[in-house]
Amino acid sequence: MTGVPLSVRVNRLFSLAHDLDGPEPGEDTVAAEVSRILGRPVEPAVIESLRSGDHHTPEPDVLRAVAQHFHAPEQYLAADGYHDYDTLVRFKIAVREAGVRHLSMRSLDAGAEPTTAEMESLIPLLENLRRTHGPVPAAAPDPRQT
């Protein structure tokens, strides 16, 4: 399994942190929240460098605070041990981008979660759904809710 660069994982957190048609959070916003979490100033340029990959060795406490801001496990921005969560992030992004409102996996028990392998197999299907059917209408109501 090849490693996913830190900058790619940070960008995936930004991508996950917005609605389908909404903007990603800005580096200024994230830097302000990371500063609040750490109790010391963190410049937006630090967040920008994490996203671009133009960073020296990032400070571990900044990485932990970025993960905390995005409600991700600290391990996601570590050197290893992040693969399962990365699959979950990619899966959630693919579900949102495909406009899926409800996903039922009948082979699972009621409280069970899909495995990493199951999510990996569904990601290309969801991405193809998005490419094939184009953008999803922004505020289409769920017919089950009316």
mmCIF file of C-alpha atoms in Angstrom:
data_model
loop_
_atom_site.group_PDB
_atom_site.id
_atom_site.type_symbol
_atom_site.label_atom_id
_atom_site.label_comp_id
_atom_site.label_asym_id
_atom_site.label_seq_id
_atom_site.Cartn_x
_atom_site.Cartn_y
_atom_site.Cartn_z
ATOM 1 C CA MET A 1 0.000 0.000 0.000
ATOM 2 C CA THR A 2 1.465 3.338 -0.989
ATOM 3 C CA GLY A 3 1.459 6.256 1.364
ATOM 4 C CA VAL A 4 -0.898 9.190 0.964
ATOM 5 C CA PRO A 5 0.984 12.480 1.312
ATOM 6 C CA LEU A 6 0.090 14.631 4.302
ATOM 7 C CA SER A 7 -0.978 17.495 2.021
ATOM 8 C CA VAL A 8 -3.494 15.227 0.277
ATOM 9 C CA ARG A 9 -4.980 14.136 3.601
ATOM 10 C CA VAL A 10 -5.215 17.736 4.842
ATOM 11 C CA ASN A 11 -6.926 18.757 1.605
ATOM 12 C CA ARG A 12 -9.366 15.868 1.956
ATOM 13 C CA LEU A 13 -10.351 17.179 5.387
ATOM 14 C CA PHE A 14 -11.032 20.586 3.849
ATOM 15 C CA SER A 15 -13.031 18.920 1.081
ATOM 16 C CA LEU A 16 -15.090 16.901 3.536
ATOM 17 C CA ALA A 17 -15.849 19.948 5.686
ATOM 18 C CA HIS A 18 -18.377 21.606 3.381
ATOM 19 C CA ASP A 19 -21.779 20.991 1.849
ATOM 20 C CA LEU A 20 -22.143 19.896 -1.765
ATOM 21 C CA ASP A 21 -22.441 23.399 -3.188
ATOM 22 C CA GLY A 22 -20.786 25.256 -0.339
ATOM 23 C CA PRO A 23 -17.265 26.603 -0.159
ATOM 24 C CA GLU A 24 -14.456 24.865 1.664
ATOM 25 C CA PRO A 25 -13.418 26.511 4.910
ATOM 26 C CA GLY A 26 -10.646 29.050 4.408
ATOM 27 C CA GLU A 27 -7.146 28.761 5.804
ATOM 28 C CA ASP A 28 -7.832 31.889 7.902
ATOM 29 C CA THR A 29 -10.808 30.208 9.580
ATOM 30 C CA VAL A 30 -8.919 26.995 10.240
ATOM 31 C CA ALA A 31 -5.846 28.851 11.513
ATOM 32 C CA ALA A 32 -8.017 30.848 13.938
ATOM 33 C CA GLU A 33 -9.606 27.659 15.310
ATOM 34 C CA VAL A 34 -6.245 25.859 15.522
ATOM 35 C CA SER A 35 -4.895 28.912 17.397
ATOM 36 C CA ARG A 36 -7.832 28.704 19.812
ATOM 37 C CA ILE A 37 -7.271 24.969 20.367
ATOM 38 C CA LEU A 38 -3.541 25.444 20.994
ATOM 39 C CA GLY A 39 -3.831 28.660 22.978
ATOM 40 C CA ARG A 40 -1.201 30.317 20.787
ATOM 41 C CA PRO A 41 -1.186 31.991 17.378
ATOM 42 C CA VAL A 42 -0.947 29.854 14.252
ATOM 43 C CA GLU A 43 -0.655 31.817 11.029
ATOM 44 C CA PRO A 44 -2.818 30.962 7.997
ATOM 45 C CA ALA A 45 0.462 30.455 6.106
ATOM 46 C CA VAL A 46 1.123 27.376 8.269
ATOM 47 C CA ILE A 47 -2.208 25.877 7.206
ATOM 48 C CA GLU A 48 -1.549 26.851 3.591
ATOM 49 C CA SER A 49 1.828 25.108 3.722
ATOM 50 C CA LEU A 50 0.208 21.935 5.073
ATOM 51 C CA ARG A 51 -2.230 21.999 2.156
ATOM 52 C CA SER A 52 0.402 22.686 -0.489
ATOM 53 C CA GLY A 53 3.003 20.267 0.806
ATOM 54 C CA ASP A 54 5.482 23.149 1.084
ATOM 55 C CA HIS A 55 6.275 22.519 4.695
ATOM 56 C CA HIS A 56 9.207 21.381 6.658
ATOM 57 C CA THR A 57 8.425 18.935 9.379
ATOM 58 C CA PRO A 58 5.088 20.183 10.724
ATOM 59 C CA GLU A 59 4.721 20.675 14.436
ATOM 60 C CA PRO A 60 2.948 17.647 15.952
ATOM 61 C CA ASP A 61 0.691 19.837 18.111
ATOM 62 C CA VAL A 62 -0.450 21.778 15.030
ATOM 63 C CA LEU A 63 -1.283 18.520 13.240
ATOM 64 C CA ARG A 64 -3.241 17.316 16.276
ATOM 65 C CA ALA A 65 -5.142 20.604 16.441
ATOM 66 C CA VAL A 66 -5.948 20.508 12.700
ATOM 67 C CA ALA A 67 -7.282 16.969 13.101
ATOM 68 C CA GLN A 68 -9.309 18.067 16.139
ATOM 69 C CA HIS A 69 -10.749 21.034 14.235
ATOM 70 C CA PHE A 70 -12.018 18.696 11.512
ATOM 71 C CA HIS A 71 -13.226 16.085 14.041
ATOM 72 C CA ALA A 72 -10.753 13.552 12.672
ATOM 73 C CA PRO A 73 -8.644 11.168 14.735
ATOM 74 C CA GLU A 74 -5.147 12.502 15.408
ATOM 75 C CA GLN A 75 -3.735 9.417 13.690
ATOM 76 C CA TYR A 76 -5.160 10.606 10.352
ATOM 77 C CA LEU A 77 -2.415 13.232 10.049
ATOM 78 C CA ALA A 78 0.319 10.952 11.408
ATOM 79 C CA ALA A 79 2.963 9.175 9.341
ATOM 80 C CA ASP A 80 1.150 5.840 9.410
ATOM 81 C CA GLY A 81 -1.995 4.162 10.653
ATOM 82 C CA TYR A 82 -4.320 6.494 8.743
ATOM 83 C CA HIS A 83 -5.415 4.274 5.847
ATOM 84 C CA ASP A 84 -8.793 3.106 7.183
ATOM 85 C CA TYR A 85 -9.858 6.630 8.118
ATOM 86 C CA ASP A 86 -8.623 7.927 4.758
ATOM 87 C CA THR A 87 -10.921 5.428 3.051
ATOM 88 C CA LEU A 88 -13.822 6.661 5.195
ATOM 89 C CA VAL A 89 -13.067 10.296 4.266
ATOM 90 C CA ARG A 90 -12.884 9.449 0.546
ATOM 91 C CA PHE A 91 -16.115 7.433 0.835
ATOM 92 C CA LYS A 92 -17.984 10.293 2.532
ATOM 93 C CA ILE A 93 -16.766 12.760 -0.095
ATOM 94 C CA ALA A 94 -17.823 10.400 -2.902
ATOM 95 C CA VAL A 95 -21.275 9.912 -1.334
ATOM 96 C CA ARG A 96 -21.781 13.671 -1.011
ATOM 97 C CA GLU A 97 -20.464 14.456 -4.494
ATOM 98 C CA ALA A 98 -22.720 11.787 -6.029
ATOM 99 C CA GLY A 99 -25.716 13.377 -4.305
ATOM 100 C CA VAL A 100 -26.597 10.212 -2.419
ATOM 101 C CA ARG A 101 -29.115 10.993 0.317
ATOM 102 C CA HIS A 102 -29.556 7.488 1.666
ATOM 103 C CA LEU A 103 -27.366 4.423 1.367
ATOM 104 C CA SER A 104 -28.615 1.077 2.590
ATOM 105 C CA MET A 105 -26.323 -1.917 2.749
ATOM 106 C CA ARG A 106 -28.648 -4.802 3.420
ATOM 107 C CA SER A 107 -25.862 -7.318 3.921
ATOM 108 C CA LEU A 108 -24.911 -5.595 7.171
ATOM 109 C CA ASP A 109 -26.460 -6.009 10.574
ATOM 110 C CA ALA A 110 -28.467 -2.983 11.676
ATOM 111 C CA GLY A 111 -25.655 -1.482 13.738
ATOM 112 C CA ALA A 112 -22.716 -2.608 11.610
ATOM 113 C CA GLU A 113 -20.530 -0.245 9.623
ATOM 114 C CA PRO A 114 -19.214 -1.040 6.144
ATOM 115 C CA THR A 115 -15.679 -2.404 6.087
ATOM 116 C CA THR A 116 -12.781 -0.554 4.537
ATOM 117 C CA ALA A 117 -12.821 -3.017 1.625
ATOM 118 C CA GLU A 118 -16.542 -2.452 1.061
ATOM 119 C CA MET A 119 -16.081 1.322 1.051
ATOM 120 C CA GLU A 120 -13.079 1.015 -1.300
ATOM 121 C CA SER A 121 -15.200 -0.995 -3.729
ATOM 122 C CA LEU A 122 -18.032 1.554 -3.660
ATOM 123 C CA ILE A 123 -15.920 4.713 -4.144
ATOM 124 C CA PRO A 124 -15.364 4.190 -7.914
ATOM 125 C CA LEU A 125 -19.061 3.414 -8.370
ATOM 126 C CA LEU A 126 -20.048 6.634 -6.598
ATOM 127 C CA GLU A 127 -17.502 8.678 -8.549
ATOM 128 C CA ASN A 128 -18.804 7.200 -11.801
ATOM 129 C CA LEU A 129 -22.368 8.032 -10.759
ATOM 130 C CA ARG A 130 -21.324 11.672 -10.350
ATOM 131 C CA ARG A 131 -19.548 11.731 -13.736
ATOM 132 C CA THR A 132 -22.415 9.979 -15.529
ATOM 133 C CA HIS A 133 -25.299 12.004 -14.119
ATOM 134 C CA GLY A 134 -23.602 15.359 -13.637
ATOM 135 C CA PRO A 135 -24.058 17.760 -10.760
ATOM 136 C CA VAL A 136 -26.864 17.147 -8.331
ATOM 137 C CA PRO A 137 -29.470 19.917 -7.916
ATOM 138 C CA ALA A 138 -28.580 21.953 -4.849
ATOM 139 C CA ALA A 139 -31.672 21.973 -2.688
ATOM 140 C CA ALA A 140 -33.791 19.165 -4.078
ATOM 141 C CA PRO A 141 -36.119 18.071 -1.266
ATOM 142 C CA ASP A 142 -36.119 14.494 -0.085
ATOM 143 C CA PRO A 143 -39.480 13.106 -1.277
ATOM 144 C CA ARG A 144 -39.751 10.958 1.847
ATOM 145 C CA GLN A 145 -39.774 14.106 3.977
ATOM 146 C CA THR A 146 -42.769 15.741 2.270
#
